[in-house]
Tab-separated table of C-alpha atoms in Angstrom:
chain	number	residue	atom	x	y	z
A	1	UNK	CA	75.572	166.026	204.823
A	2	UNK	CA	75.881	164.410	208.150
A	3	UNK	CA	74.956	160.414	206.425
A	4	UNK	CA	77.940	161.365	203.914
A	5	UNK	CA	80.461	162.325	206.492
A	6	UNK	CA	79.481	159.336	208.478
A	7	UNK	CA	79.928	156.847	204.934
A	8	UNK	CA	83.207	158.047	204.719
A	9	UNK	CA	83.706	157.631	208.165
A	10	UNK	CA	83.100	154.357	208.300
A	11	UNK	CA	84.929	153.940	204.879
A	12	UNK	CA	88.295	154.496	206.176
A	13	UNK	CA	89.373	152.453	208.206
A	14	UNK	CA	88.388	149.652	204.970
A	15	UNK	CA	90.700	152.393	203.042
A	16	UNK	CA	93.423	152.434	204.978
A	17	UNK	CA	93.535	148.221	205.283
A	18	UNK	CA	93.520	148.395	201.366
A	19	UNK	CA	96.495	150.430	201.611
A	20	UNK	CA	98.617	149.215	203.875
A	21	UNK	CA	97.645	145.818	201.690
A	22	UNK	CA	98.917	147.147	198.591
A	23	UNK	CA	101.776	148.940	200.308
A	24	UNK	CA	102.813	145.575	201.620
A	25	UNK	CA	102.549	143.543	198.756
A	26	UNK	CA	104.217	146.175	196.152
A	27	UNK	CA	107.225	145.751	198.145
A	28	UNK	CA	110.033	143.577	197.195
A	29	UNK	CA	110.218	141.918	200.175
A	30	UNK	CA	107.699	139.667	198.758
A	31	UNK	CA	110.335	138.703	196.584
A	32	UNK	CA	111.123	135.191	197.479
A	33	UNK	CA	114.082	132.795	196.234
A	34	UNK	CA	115.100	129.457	195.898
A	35	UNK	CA	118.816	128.670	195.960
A	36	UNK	CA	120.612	125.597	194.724
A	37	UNK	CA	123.783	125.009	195.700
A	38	UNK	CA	127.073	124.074	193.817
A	39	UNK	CA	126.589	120.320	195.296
A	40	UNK	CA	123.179	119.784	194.724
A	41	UNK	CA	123.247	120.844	191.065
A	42	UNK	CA	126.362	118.735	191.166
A	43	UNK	CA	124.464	115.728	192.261
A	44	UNK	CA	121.821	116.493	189.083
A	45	UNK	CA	124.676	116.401	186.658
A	46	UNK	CA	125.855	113.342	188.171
A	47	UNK	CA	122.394	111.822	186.478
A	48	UNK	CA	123.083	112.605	183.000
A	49	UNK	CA	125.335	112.696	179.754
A	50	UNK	CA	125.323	116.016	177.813
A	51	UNK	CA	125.051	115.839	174.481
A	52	UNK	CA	125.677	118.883	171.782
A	53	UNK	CA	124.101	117.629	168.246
A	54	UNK	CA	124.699	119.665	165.631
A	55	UNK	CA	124.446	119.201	162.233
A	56	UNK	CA	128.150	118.766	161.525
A	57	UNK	CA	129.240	118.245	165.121
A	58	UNK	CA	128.556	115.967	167.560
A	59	UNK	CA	130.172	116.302	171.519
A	60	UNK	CA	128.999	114.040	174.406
A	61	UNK	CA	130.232	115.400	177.956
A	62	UNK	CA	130.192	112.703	180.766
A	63	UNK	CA	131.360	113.300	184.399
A	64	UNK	CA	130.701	116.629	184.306
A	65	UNK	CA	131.847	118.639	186.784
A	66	UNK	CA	129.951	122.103	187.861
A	67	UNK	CA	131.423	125.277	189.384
A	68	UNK	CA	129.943	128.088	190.067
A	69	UNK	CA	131.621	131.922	190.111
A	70	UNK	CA	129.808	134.614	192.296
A	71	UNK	CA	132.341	137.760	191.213
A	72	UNK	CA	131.477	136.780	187.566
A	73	UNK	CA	128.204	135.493	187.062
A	74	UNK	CA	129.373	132.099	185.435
A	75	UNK	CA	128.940	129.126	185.651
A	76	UNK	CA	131.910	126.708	184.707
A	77	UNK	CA	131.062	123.121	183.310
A	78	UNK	CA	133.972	120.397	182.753
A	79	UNK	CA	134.414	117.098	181.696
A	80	UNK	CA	135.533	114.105	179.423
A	81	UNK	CA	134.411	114.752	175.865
A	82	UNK	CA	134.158	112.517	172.822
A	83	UNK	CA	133.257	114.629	169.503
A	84	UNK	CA	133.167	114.190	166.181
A	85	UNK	CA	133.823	117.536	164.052
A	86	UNK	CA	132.895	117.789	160.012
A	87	UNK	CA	133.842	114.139	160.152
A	88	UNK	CA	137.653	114.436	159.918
A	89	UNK	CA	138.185	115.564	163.651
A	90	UNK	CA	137.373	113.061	166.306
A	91	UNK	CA	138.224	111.896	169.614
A	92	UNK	CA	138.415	112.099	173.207
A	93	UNK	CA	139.522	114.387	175.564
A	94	UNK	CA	138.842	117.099	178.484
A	95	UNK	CA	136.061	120.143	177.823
A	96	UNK	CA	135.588	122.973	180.137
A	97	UNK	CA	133.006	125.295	179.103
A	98	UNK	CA	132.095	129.024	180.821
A	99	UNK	CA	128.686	130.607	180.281
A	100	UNK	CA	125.924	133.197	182.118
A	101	UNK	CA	123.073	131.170	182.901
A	102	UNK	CA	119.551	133.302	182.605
A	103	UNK	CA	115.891	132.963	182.574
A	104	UNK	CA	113.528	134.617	179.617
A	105	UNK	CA	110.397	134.788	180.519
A	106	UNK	CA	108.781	135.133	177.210
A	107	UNK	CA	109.817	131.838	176.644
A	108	UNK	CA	109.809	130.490	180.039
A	109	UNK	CA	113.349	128.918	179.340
A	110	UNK	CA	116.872	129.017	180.712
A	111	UNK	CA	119.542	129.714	178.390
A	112	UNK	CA	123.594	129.916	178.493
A	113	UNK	CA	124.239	133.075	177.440
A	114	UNK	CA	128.168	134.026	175.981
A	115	UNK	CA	129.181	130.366	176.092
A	116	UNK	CA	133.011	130.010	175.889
A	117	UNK	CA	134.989	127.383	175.649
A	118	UNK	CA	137.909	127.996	177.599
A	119	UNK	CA	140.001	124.561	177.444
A	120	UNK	CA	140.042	121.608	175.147
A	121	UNK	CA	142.291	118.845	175.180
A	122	UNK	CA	142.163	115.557	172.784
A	123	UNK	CA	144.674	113.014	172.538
A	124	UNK	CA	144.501	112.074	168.795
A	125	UNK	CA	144.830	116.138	167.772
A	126	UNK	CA	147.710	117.903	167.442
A	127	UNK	CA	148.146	122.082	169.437
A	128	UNK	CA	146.760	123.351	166.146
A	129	UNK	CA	143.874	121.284	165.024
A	130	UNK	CA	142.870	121.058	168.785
A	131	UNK	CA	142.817	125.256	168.420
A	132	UNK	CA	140.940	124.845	164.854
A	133	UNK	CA	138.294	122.454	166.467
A	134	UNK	CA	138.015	124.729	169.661
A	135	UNK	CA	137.340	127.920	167.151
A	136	UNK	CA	134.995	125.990	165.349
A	137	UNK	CA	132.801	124.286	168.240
A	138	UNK	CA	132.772	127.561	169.604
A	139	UNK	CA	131.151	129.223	167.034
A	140	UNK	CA	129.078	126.596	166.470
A	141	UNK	CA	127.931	126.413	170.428
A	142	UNK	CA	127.104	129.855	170.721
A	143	UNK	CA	125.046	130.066	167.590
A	144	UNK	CA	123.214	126.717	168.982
A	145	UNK	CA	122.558	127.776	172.484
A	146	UNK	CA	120.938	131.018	171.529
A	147	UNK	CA	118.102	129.330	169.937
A	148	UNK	CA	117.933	126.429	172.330
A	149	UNK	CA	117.360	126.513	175.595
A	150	UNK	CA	119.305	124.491	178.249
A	151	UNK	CA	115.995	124.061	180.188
A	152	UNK	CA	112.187	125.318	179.750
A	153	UNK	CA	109.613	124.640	182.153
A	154	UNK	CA	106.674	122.316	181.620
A	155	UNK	CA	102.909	122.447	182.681
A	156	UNK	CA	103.929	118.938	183.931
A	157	UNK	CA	104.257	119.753	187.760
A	158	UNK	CA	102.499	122.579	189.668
A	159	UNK	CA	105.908	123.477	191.136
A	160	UNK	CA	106.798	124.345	187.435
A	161	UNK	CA	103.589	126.032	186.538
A	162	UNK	CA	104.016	128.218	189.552
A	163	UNK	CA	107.506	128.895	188.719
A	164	UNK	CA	106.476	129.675	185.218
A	165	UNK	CA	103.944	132.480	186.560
A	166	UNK	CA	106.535	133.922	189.079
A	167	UNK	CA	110.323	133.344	187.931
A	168	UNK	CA	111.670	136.806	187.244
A	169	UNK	CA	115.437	136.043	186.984
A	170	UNK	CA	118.676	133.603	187.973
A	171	UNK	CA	121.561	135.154	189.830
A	172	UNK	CA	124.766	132.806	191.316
A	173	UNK	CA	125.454	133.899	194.453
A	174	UNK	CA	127.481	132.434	197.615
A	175	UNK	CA	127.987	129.839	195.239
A	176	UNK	CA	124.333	128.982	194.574
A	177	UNK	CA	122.171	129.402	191.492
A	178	UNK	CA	119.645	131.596	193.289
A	179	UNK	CA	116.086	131.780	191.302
A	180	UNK	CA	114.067	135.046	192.460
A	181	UNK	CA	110.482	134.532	191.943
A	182	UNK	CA	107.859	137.629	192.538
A	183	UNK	CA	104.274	136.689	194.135
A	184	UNK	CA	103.002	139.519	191.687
């Protein structure tokens, strides 16, 4: 009786360290973030043309411009367009687009969820078609971006397999697109 009370004895102090271990790391302070600001995204976007391809619809954005809405969320993307609609609509103008951005991590992707656009302007159209083309692109956007993703991470880079592992969700905040990542 005495060797048993001494096993456990000597057991915990090993239990208590276990513990406190799993006490400490089943906290969310573990939690850990990486935050990109509304300038350094800015300088990303700088980099590229966007391009929408769509069966019937074709809109390039270039100098895009990125804002980014803490009390809502969103993210706001403008620019100079040039589209092509059905065809019989085309031209160039001024796009400004709202959307959520989120992370799924079923498909370790980032998405645009309820994408909206929320001002269009091209020279060639007239108030109405410019509403007509606005109603249809946004259809056609929203029914796009669900399926495709704006971004998915790649096995390419261990930063991007460990973010791929960890990434829980995307948040804006202070004007930053804040990524929270969990270490379990």
């Amino acid at each position: 009786m005495k060797n048993h009370s001494t096993q456990i004895a000597r057991l915990m102090p090993i239990w208590a360290a276990l513990l406190s271990c799993l006490m400490f790391l089943s906290t969310p302070s573990h939690a850990f973030e990486k935050a990109f600001t509304q300038a350094e995204l800015q300088e990303q976007l700088n980099k590229q043309t966007l391009k929408f391809e769509h069966p019937l619809i074709q809109v390039t954005i270039t100098d895009p411009v990125i804002h980014l809405f803490d009390d809502t969320q969103k993210l706001q993307l403008s620019g100079n367009v040039d589209m092509n609609l059905l065809g019989s609509y085309s031209g160039k103008g001024s796009l400004t687009i709202t959307g959520k951005p989120v992370y799924k991590t079923d498909s370790t992707s980032f998405y645009l969820e309820d994408p909206d656009i929320i001002a269009l302007h091209v020279a060639e159209m007239n108030p109405d078609q410019v509403d007509a083309v606005r109603l249809t692109l946004n259809q056609a956007l929203k029914q796009w971006l669900k399926s495709v993703p704006i971004y998915t991470l790649k096995d390419k880079t261990l930063q991007e397999k460990m973010a791929k592992s960890t990434l829980e969700s995307v948040s804006i905040r202070n004007k930053s697109l804040v990524l929270d990542f969990s270490l379990l």
